[in-house]
Every structure is written in C-alpha cells, then in structure tokens.
Amino acid sequence: AYMGALISLIQGDPGAADFVFVDFKNATPGTEEEKLVYENVATVLSKAPTVLESLESYKGCEDLIKKAIQEPSPETMDSAWDALLPNIDKLKDYYDYSIEIEEVFPNLLSTLCKNDPHQTISQLQGLTKQLAETFDFVLRFDDMKMVNPGIQNDFSFYRRSRNQRKINKADVASNIQEEVTNRMSLFYAYPTPMMNSLKETIVKFLTKDEMQGRSLQQNVTTTLAFIANICQRMVEKKMVEDYEIFCLRCMTASIILYDNIDTKGAFHKRTPIFIKKCLTTLRQKGDEVECLLNALRFTTTHLQDEETPGNIKQLLQNNPIGIIKRNSWKY
C-alpha cells in the first residue's frame, strides 16, 4: 500500500524528487552507530508516556491555597503546604525529565545533521522517528501545561510559602534544593517550557564550536525544513491516516524550531519550508489542531516580520485562542 502511494505521489507531484517517506511507526536503526544513539534516546523516550499521563491527571491545590491566603493561620497554611508537596514532587519529575532530554538530544541531532540531511533522513530512519517522537512529546506536554493554570499557581505559592516557613522556622519537609527550585522557576515561567528547553539545547549545541557551528547550523535548519515538508506531504497525500496528528505535531515543532534558529525565520518568501502548504494543511483540520496553530502563533519569533507575506499572516489569524480539545493529544 505504501509503495503504491509512493508511486502515485511521485507521478503526480513535480517536487517529489525532494521527498523521502519516513516510516514513523516502524523504523528501526540500521547501522551500529545509529543503534548506539538510538538505544540511549529510546531509554529516555520510554518515560514520555508516564510523564504525559502524570501531567494529564495533575490537579492544582487552588482551593487550599485560596483559603491559606484569605484566612491565614498555621492550620490553613499547613493544609495547603501538605497538599502542595506531592504536586511539587511531580513538577520536579517533569523538570528532571526535561534535563534527560537535553542530555541525549544533541547526540541525536548531530548524528542526523552531520552529513547531507536529505540522505541522512532517508538512511537513518530510526533516529528520524525518534526526533519526531521527541517533538510529539514536547508539543503534547506544553499543550497540557498551558491549559492547567494550577501548575504555575502551585509553584508560585510553594516558593513564597517555602521562604516564609524558613523565616518562621517551620518544617519545610521538601528535599528540593534552593538552587534547583530557582531553576525550576525559570523553566515553568515559560508558557511552553519543554519547547523552550529544546530550543535552548539546540542553540547551545550550535554555539559550542563556532567553526563547526556554521556548517552544522545550515544542516540543522535544512533538516528541520526537510522534516516539516516531509510531514506535510505525507498528511496531504493521506499516507499516514492512522497517525496523522503525530505527523502534524512533528511538522509544527520543526517549523517553530526552524523559525527560532534561522536568522530570517520560517515565514519569508524564500523559506525552504512549504509554509503556505503546511499552514493550509493545519487550517483544514479544524479544532483538533487549534493547539498547533496557537503554538505557531505564540512561540515563533518571525511571524510578524515585514518580510512575512500577508497571506501567510492571514492563515494564522482569524481564530482566537480556542479551548484545546483533550482528544487532540491522542493518535
């Protein structure tokens, strides 16, 4: 079925020479080098479903916090504090997981980007699949975090109360070091903490060695553009119907990261990304992908540039921030 779809895709599309089918469901590593990187990344990615499940069931301590603020007493403060601690442990787990991703991601990216990206993506499909799985996790995590104000409220109250309890010599009963709390605070201050963490990881990775960085940066942006275009075509040609939303997340994350890394961004007339096609594909999917359109509206940096054509801006206008449907996370 895939071969037939590929043949019809190539016959009917003049730009198909620049297309590679990526088997995001079944790809496995081929070479020994790929296998080594793949296994390290797989260990980290295997924890992603547990993190998402935990975040989806996260319930903030809003009522107890409100009571502690409106009727301050040792009892109300202690009640809020005791309820907060398990939640703060969860937030620490999510933050720790972002660091695990930070640690394996540069190796994944450098293996995919050290040679011609078009060939590499075709040859190293196991790692390309893992890149897509990382993007999928990042967007799903940030999506859930954005619609749960309890996370930011809990953490803000925790920091204030922790300092107050120290002053009052009350038991803090939290094992989290002050320095870690400060880093967590910076992490959760961003509306999309995982995407911001990934972006900073790539920037750090690219600036580590400037001489290597110039050609490497070109390869990284080429890879991101190529993956965005591949995902768009696979969705448009109905080659991924059972995991379409996964491909759309991968496409969206690639555009966001490209726009944040490339000096001209992703939206100008000469962008290598088929940006109009990508946005049109998303707009055709309706409410289910409103969260992805919002991600493009609010986490890119070049959308409002003068160089961005009016029709591209128009494609990302009209809809206000919608309520994100829970089923948009499933695929």
Short mmCIF file of N, CA and C in Angstrom, two decimals, residues 172-264:
data_model
loop_
_atom_site.label_atom_id
_atom_site.label_comp_id
_atom_site.label_asym_id
_atom_site.label_seq_id
_atom_site.Cartn_x
_atom_site.Cartn_y
_atom_site.Cartn_z
N VAL A 172 10.09 22.62 56.55
CA VAL A 172 9.88 22.77 55.11
C VAL A 172 9.51 21.42 54.49
N ALA A 173 10.09 20.35 54.99
CA ALA A 173 9.76 18.98 54.57
C ALA A 173 9.83 18.76 53.05
N SER A 174 10.70 19.52 52.42
CA SER A 174 10.90 19.33 50.97
C SER A 174 12.38 19.09 50.73
N ASN A 175 12.68 18.07 49.96
CA ASN A 175 14.08 17.72 49.71
C ASN A 175 14.70 18.50 48.55
N ILE A 176 13.91 19.36 47.93
CA ILE A 176 14.41 20.07 46.74
C ILE A 176 15.30 21.23 47.17
N GLN A 177 16.52 21.24 46.65
CA GLN A 177 17.47 22.30 46.99
C GLN A 177 16.99 23.65 46.46
N GLU A 178 17.42 24.72 47.15
CA GLU A 178 17.04 26.08 46.75
C GLU A 178 17.45 26.38 45.30
N GLU A 179 18.65 25.96 44.95
CA GLU A 179 19.17 26.22 43.59
C GLU A 179 18.31 25.53 42.54
N VAL A 180 17.87 24.30 42.84
CA VAL A 180 17.01 23.56 41.91
C VAL A 180 15.64 24.24 41.81
N THR A 181 15.14 24.71 42.93
CA THR A 181 13.86 25.44 42.94
C THR A 181 13.94 26.66 42.02
N ASN A 182 15.07 27.37 42.08
CA ASN A 182 15.25 28.55 41.23
C ASN A 182 15.26 28.17 39.75
N ARG A 183 15.93 27.05 39.44
CA ARG A 183 15.98 26.61 38.03
C ARG A 183 14.60 26.14 37.56
N MET A 184 13.88 25.47 38.44
CA MET A 184 12.51 25.05 38.11
C MET A 184 11.63 26.26 37.85
N SER A 185 11.85 27.30 38.64
CA SER A 185 11.07 28.53 38.50
C SER A 185 11.27 29.13 37.10
N LEU A 186 12.51 29.14 36.64
CA LEU A 186 12.81 29.65 35.29
C LEU A 186 12.16 28.77 34.22
N PHE A 187 12.20 27.46 34.45
CA PHE A 187 11.63 26.51 33.50
C PHE A 187 10.13 26.73 33.35
N TYR A 188 9.41 26.79 34.47
CA TYR A 188 7.95 26.89 34.42
C TYR A 188 7.45 28.30 34.13
N ALA A 189 8.35 29.28 34.14
CA ALA A 189 7.94 30.66 33.83
C ALA A 189 7.52 30.77 32.35
N TYR A 190 8.07 29.90 31.50
CA TYR A 190 7.71 29.92 30.08
C TYR A 190 6.36 29.23 29.86
N PRO A 191 5.51 29.82 29.01
CA PRO A 191 4.23 29.15 28.71
C PRO A 191 4.46 27.77 28.10
N THR A 192 5.55 27.63 27.32
CA THR A 192 5.86 26.34 26.68
C THR A 192 7.27 25.91 27.12
N PRO A 193 7.39 25.37 28.34
CA PRO A 193 8.71 25.11 28.90
C PRO A 193 9.54 24.07 28.15
N MET A 194 8.89 22.99 27.68
CA MET A 194 9.66 21.94 27.01
C MET A 194 10.20 22.42 25.66
N MET A 195 9.39 23.16 24.91
CA MET A 195 9.86 23.69 23.62
C MET A 195 10.99 24.69 23.85
N ASN A 196 10.85 25.52 24.88
CA ASN A 196 11.91 26.48 25.17
C ASN A 196 13.21 25.76 25.55
N SER A 197 13.08 24.70 26.33
CA SER A 197 14.24 23.91 26.74
C SER A 197 14.92 23.28 25.51
N LEU A 198 14.12 22.76 24.58
CA LEU A 198 14.66 22.14 23.37
C LEU A 198 15.37 23.18 22.51
N LYS A 199 14.74 24.35 22.38
CA LYS A 199 15.33 25.43 21.58
C LYS A 199 16.69 25.85 22.17
N GLU A 200 16.72 26.03 23.50
CA GLU A 200 17.97 26.43 24.16
C GLU A 200 19.04 25.36 24.02
N THR A 201 18.64 24.09 24.06
CA THR A 201 19.58 22.98 23.89
C THR A 201 20.22 23.03 22.51
N ILE A 202 19.40 23.30 21.48
CA ILE A 202 19.93 23.36 20.11
C ILE A 202 20.87 24.55 19.96
N VAL A 203 20.46 25.71 20.48
CA VAL A 203 21.29 26.92 20.37
C VAL A 203 22.64 26.70 21.05
N LYS A 204 22.61 26.10 22.25
CA LYS A 204 23.84 25.81 23.00
C LYS A 204 24.74 24.85 22.20
N PHE A 205 24.10 23.86 21.64
CA PHE A 205 24.80 22.84 20.86
C PHE A 205 25.46 23.47 19.62
N LEU A 206 24.78 24.44 19.00
CA LEU A 206 25.31 25.07 17.78
C LEU A 206 26.42 26.08 18.08
N THR A 207 26.39 26.68 19.26
CA THR A 207 27.38 27.71 19.56
C THR A 207 28.61 27.16 20.27
N LYS A 208 28.58 25.87 20.60
CA LYS A 208 29.70 25.26 21.34
C LYS A 208 31.00 25.34 20.53
N ASP A 209 30.91 25.06 19.25
CA ASP A 209 32.08 25.10 18.39
C ASP A 209 31.72 25.96 17.17
N GLU A 210 32.22 27.19 17.15
CA GLU A 210 31.77 28.13 16.11
C GLU A 210 32.12 27.68 14.70
N MET A 211 33.32 27.14 14.50
CA MET A 211 33.71 26.71 13.16
C MET A 211 32.81 25.58 12.68
N GLN A 212 32.59 24.64 13.58
CA GLN A 212 31.69 23.54 13.25
C GLN A 212 30.28 24.09 13.13
N GLY A 213 29.99 25.07 13.95
CA GLY A 213 28.65 25.62 14.07
C GLY A 213 28.05 26.14 12.80
N ARG A 214 28.88 26.81 11.94
CA ARG A 214 28.32 27.42 10.74
C ARG A 214 27.74 26.39 9.79
N SER A 215 28.53 25.36 9.45
CA SER A 215 28.01 24.34 8.53
C SER A 215 26.97 23.48 9.25
N LEU A 216 27.19 23.27 10.53
CA LEU A 216 26.25 22.47 11.31
C LEU A 216 24.89 23.16 11.39
N GLN A 217 24.91 24.47 11.62
CA GLN A 217 23.64 25.21 11.70
C GLN A 217 22.87 25.07 10.39
N GLN A 218 23.59 25.17 9.27
CA GLN A 218 22.95 25.02 7.96
C GLN A 218 22.30 23.64 7.85
N ASN A 219 23.01 22.61 8.31
CA ASN A 219 22.48 21.25 8.25
C ASN A 219 21.28 21.06 9.19
N VAL A 220 21.34 21.70 10.37
CA VAL A 220 20.22 21.58 11.32
C VAL A 220 18.97 22.23 10.75
N THR A 221 19.11 23.46 10.21
CA THR A 221 17.92 24.14 9.66
C THR A 221 17.41 23.41 8.42
N THR A 222 18.34 22.88 7.60
CA THR A 222 17.92 22.11 6.42
C THR A 222 17.15 20.86 6.84
N THR A 223 17.63 20.20 7.89
CA THR A 223 16.96 19.00 8.41
C THR A 223 15.55 19.35 8.90
N LEU A 224 15.43 20.43 9.67
CA LEU A 224 14.12 20.83 10.21
C LEU A 224 13.15 21.17 9.09
N ALA A 225 13.65 21.91 8.08
CA ALA A 225 12.79 22.27 6.95
C ALA A 225 12.35 21.03 6.18
N PHE A 226 13.29 20.13 5.96
CA PHE A 226 13.01 18.90 5.21
C PHE A 226 11.97 18.04 5.93
N ILE A 227 12.12 17.92 7.25
CA ILE A 227 11.17 17.11 8.03
C ILE A 227 9.78 17.75 8.01
N ALA A 228 9.72 19.09 8.13
CA ALA A 228 8.42 19.78 8.07
C ALA A 228 7.74 19.49 6.73
N ASN A 229 8.52 19.57 5.64
CA ASN A 229 7.96 19.34 4.30
C ASN A 229 7.53 17.88 4.10
N ILE A 230 8.34 16.96 4.60
CA ILE A 230 8.01 15.53 4.51
C ILE A 230 6.68 15.26 5.21
N CYS A 231 6.56 15.77 6.43
CA CYS A 231 5.33 15.53 7.22
C CYS A 231 4.11 16.13 6.52
N GLN A 232 4.27 17.33 5.97
CA GLN A 232 3.16 17.97 5.28
C GLN A 232 2.69 17.11 4.10
N ARG A 233 3.65 16.61 3.32
CA ARG A 233 3.28 15.82 2.14
C ARG A 233 2.65 14.49 2.53
N MET A 234 3.18 13.87 3.57
CA MET A 234 2.63 12.58 4.00
C MET A 234 1.19 12.73 4.47
N VAL A 235 0.89 13.85 5.12
CA VAL A 235 -0.50 14.11 5.56
C VAL A 235 -1.38 14.45 4.35
N GLU A 236 -0.87 15.35 3.50
CA GLU A 236 -1.64 15.79 2.33
C GLU A 236 -1.99 14.61 1.41
N LYS A 237 -1.03 13.69 1.24
CA LYS A 237 -1.24 12.56 0.34
C LYS A 237 -1.91 11.36 1.04
N LYS A 238 -2.36 11.61 2.27
CA LYS A 238 -3.09 10.58 3.05
C LYS A 238 -2.27 9.28 3.20
N MET A 239 -1.00 9.44 3.50
CA MET A 239 -0.14 8.27 3.69
C MET A 239 -0.02 7.88 5.15
N VAL A 240 -0.61 8.69 6.04
CA VAL A 240 -0.41 8.47 7.48
C VAL A 240 -1.73 8.61 8.25
N GLU A 241 -2.79 8.10 7.72
CA GLU A 241 -4.11 8.40 8.28
C GLU A 241 -4.25 7.97 9.74
N ASP A 242 -3.59 6.87 10.12
CA ASP A 242 -3.77 6.41 11.49
C ASP A 242 -2.85 7.11 12.48
N TYR A 243 -1.91 7.91 12.00
CA TYR A 243 -1.10 8.70 12.94
C TYR A 243 -0.85 10.11 12.39
N GLU A 244 -1.91 10.65 11.81
CA GLU A 244 -1.84 11.97 11.19
C GLU A 244 -1.47 13.07 12.19
N ILE A 245 -2.10 13.06 13.36
CA ILE A 245 -1.85 14.12 14.34
C ILE A 245 -0.38 14.10 14.81
N PHE A 246 0.19 12.91 14.87
CA PHE A 246 1.62 12.78 15.21
C PHE A 246 2.47 13.51 14.17
N CYS A 247 2.18 13.30 12.89
CA CYS A 247 2.92 13.97 11.81
C CYS A 247 2.73 15.48 11.85
N LEU A 248 1.51 15.90 12.17
CA LEU A 248 1.24 17.35 12.22
C LEU A 248 1.99 18.00 13.39
N ARG A 249 2.09 17.28 14.50
CA ARG A 249 2.89 17.83 15.62
C ARG A 249 4.36 17.94 15.23
N CYS A 250 4.86 16.91 14.58
CA CYS A 250 6.25 16.90 14.14
C CYS A 250 6.51 18.06 13.17
N MET A 251 5.60 18.26 12.24
CA MET A 251 5.71 19.36 11.27
C MET A 251 5.72 20.71 12.00
N THR A 252 4.81 20.87 12.93
CA THR A 252 4.68 22.15 13.66
C THR A 252 5.94 22.44 14.49
N ALA A 253 6.43 21.44 15.21
CA ALA A 253 7.63 21.64 16.03
C ALA A 253 8.83 21.98 15.15
N SER A 254 8.94 21.34 13.98
CA SER A 254 10.05 21.62 13.06
C SER A 254 10.01 23.08 12.61
N ILE A 255 8.81 23.57 12.30
CA ILE A 255 8.65 24.97 11.87
C ILE A 255 9.03 25.92 13.02
N ILE A 256 8.54 25.64 14.22
CA ILE A 256 8.83 26.51 15.38
C ILE A 256 10.33 26.58 15.64
N LEU A 257 10.99 25.43 15.66
CA LEU A 257 12.43 25.41 15.93
C LEU A 257 13.21 26.07 14.81
N TYR A 258 12.83 25.82 13.57
CA TYR A 258 13.48 26.47 12.43
C TYR A 258 13.37 27.99 12.59
N ASP A 259 12.17 28.46 12.89
CA ASP A 259 11.93 29.90 12.99
C ASP A 259 12.75 30.54 14.12
N ASN A 260 12.97 29.78 15.19
CA ASN A 260 13.74 30.31 16.33
C ASN A 260 15.25 30.26 16.10
N ILE A 261 15.70 29.39 15.19
CA ILE A 261 17.14 29.20 14.99
C ILE A 261 17.66 29.97 13.79
N ASP A 262 16.90 29.96 12.69
CA ASP A 262 17.35 30.62 11.47
C ASP A 262 17.19 32.14 11.58
N THR A 263 18.17 32.89 11.12
CA THR A 263 18.13 34.36 11.30
C THR A 263 16.95 35.01 10.57
N LYS A 264 16.54 34.43 9.44
CA LYS A 264 15.42 35.01 8.70
C LYS A 264 14.08 34.39 9.09
#
